[in-house]
Amino acid sequence: NPETAPRLEKAAHNPIIAPVLNHMWEASATFNTAAVEANGKVHFVYRAMGPENTSVLGYAASSDGEHIDER
C-alpha cells in the first residue's frame, strides 16, 4: 500500500560508500551496500573488490547516515 509504505530519500552525498585507494581490499570497487540503523549508528555492509578482483565484505559505520566514521 503506497500510503503506508516507508518513505525513502536519496542522500545528498552520494555515493556514501566509495572505493578507498589506500585500502587494497576495496581499492577498485564498492557496491551492493545494505544498511541498518541500530544503537544510534547506521551500519553498512557492502561488497568490495581490490585490484585482483577478489570480492570481500566491507563494514562501515556512520553516526549521521551520510558520513563514514569508521571502516
C-alpha positions as a LaTeX table, in Angstrom:
\begin{tabular}{lrrr}
\hline
Residue & $x$ (\AA) & $y$ (\AA) & $z$ (\AA) \\
\hline
Asn1 & 0.00 & 0.00 & 0.00 \\
Pro2 & 1.68 & 3.27 & $-1.11$ \\
Glu3 & 0.11 & 5.22 & 1.75 \\
Thr4 & 1.71 & 3.08 & 4.46 \\
Ala5 & 4.99 & 2.21 & 2.69 \\
Pro6 & 8.15 & 3.71 & 4.24 \\
Arg7 & 9.35 & 6.87 & 2.51 \\
Leu8 & 12.97 & 6.63 & 1.42 \\
Glu9 & 15.06 & 9.62 & 0.42 \\
Lys10 & 18.29 & 9.54 & $-1.52$ \\
Ala11 & 21.17 & 11.04 & 0.46 \\
Ala12 & 22.55 & 14.32 & $-0.83$ \\
His13 & 26.13 & 12.99 & $-0.50$ \\
Asn14 & 26.41 & 10.07 & $-2.93$ \\
Pro15 & 27.92 & 7.62 & $-3.07$ \\
Ile16 & 28.15 & 7.20 & 0.68 \\
Ile17 & 30.36 & 4.12 & 0.28 \\
Ala18 & 33.07 & 4.60 & $-2.36$ \\
Pro19 & 36.39 & 2.84 & $-3.05$ \\
Val20 & 39.37 & 3.93 & $-0.94$ \\
Leu21 & 42.61 & 3.70 & $-2.89$ \\
Asn22 & 44.84 & 3.10 & 0.15 \\
His23 & 42.65 & 0.15 & 1.29 \\
Met24 & 43.84 & $-2.53$ & $-1.15$ \\
Trp25 & 40.88 & $-4.80$ & $-0.39$ \\
Glu26 & 38.40 & $-2.12$ & $-1.59$ \\
Ala27 & 40.54 & $-0.01$ & $-3.92$ \\
Ser28 & 38.76 & $-0.96$ & $-7.18$ \\
Ala29 & 35.04 & $-1.07$ & $-6.39$ \\
Thr30 & 32.39 & $-0.91$ & $-3.67$ \\
Phe31 & 28.77 & $-1.89$ & $-4.28$ \\
Asn32 & 25.68 & $-3.80$ & $-3.07$ \\
Thr33 & 25.51 & $-1.84$ & 0.19 \\
Ala34 & 22.97 & $-2.81$ & 2.85 \\
Ala35 & 22.32 & $-0.54$ & 5.83 \\
Val36 & 20.63 & $-0.89$ & 9.19 \\
Glu37 & 20.21 & 1.63 & 12.00 \\
Ala38 & 20.96 & 0.30 & 15.48 \\
Asn39 & 22.33 & 1.73 & 18.73 \\
Gly40 & 22.48 & 5.28 & 17.40 \\
Lys41 & 24.55 & 4.43 & 14.31 \\
Val42 & 23.94 & 3.39 & 10.73 \\
His43 & 25.84 & 0.18 & 9.98 \\
Phe44 & 26.77 & $-0.62$ & 6.36 \\
Val45 & 27.79 & $-4.00$ & 4.96 \\
Tyr46 & 28.94 & $-3.96$ & 1.36 \\
Arg47 & 30.79 & $-5.90$ & $-1.32$ \\
Ala48 & 34.23 & $-4.60$ & $-2.24$ \\
Met49 & 36.95 & $-5.52$ & $-4.72$ \\
Gly50 & 40.65 & $-4.84$ & $-4.89$ \\
Pro51 & 42.98 & $-4.86$ & $-7.89$ \\
Glu52 & 42.97 & $-8.68$ & $-8.08$ \\
Asn53 & 39.14 & $-8.66$ & $-8.48$ \\
Thr54 & 38.56 & $-10.73$ & $-5.36$ \\
Ser55 & 35.21 & $-9.97$ & $-3.71$ \\
Val56 & 35.24 & $-9.31$ & 0.04 \\
Leu57 & 32.74 & $-7.94$ & 2.54 \\
Gly58 & 33.30 & $-4.47$ & 3.90 \\
Tyr59 & 31.86 & $-2.84$ & 7.01 \\
Ala60 & 31.42 & 0.84 & 7.79 \\
Ala61 & 29.52 & 2.83 & 10.43 \\
Ser62 & 28.13 & 6.33 & 10.48 \\
Ser63 & 26.66 & 8.48 & 13.24 \\
Asp64 & 24.58 & 10.56 & 10.80 \\
Gly65 & 23.89 & 8.09 & 7.97 \\
Glu66 & 25.87 & 10.10 & 5.41 \\
His67 & 29.46 & 10.47 & 6.61 \\
Ile68 & 31.54 & 7.40 & 7.44 \\
Asp69 & 33.02 & 7.47 & 10.95 \\
Glu70 & 34.73 & 4.09 & 10.90 \\
Arg71 & 35.54 & 1.37 & 8.39 \\
\hline
\end{tabular}
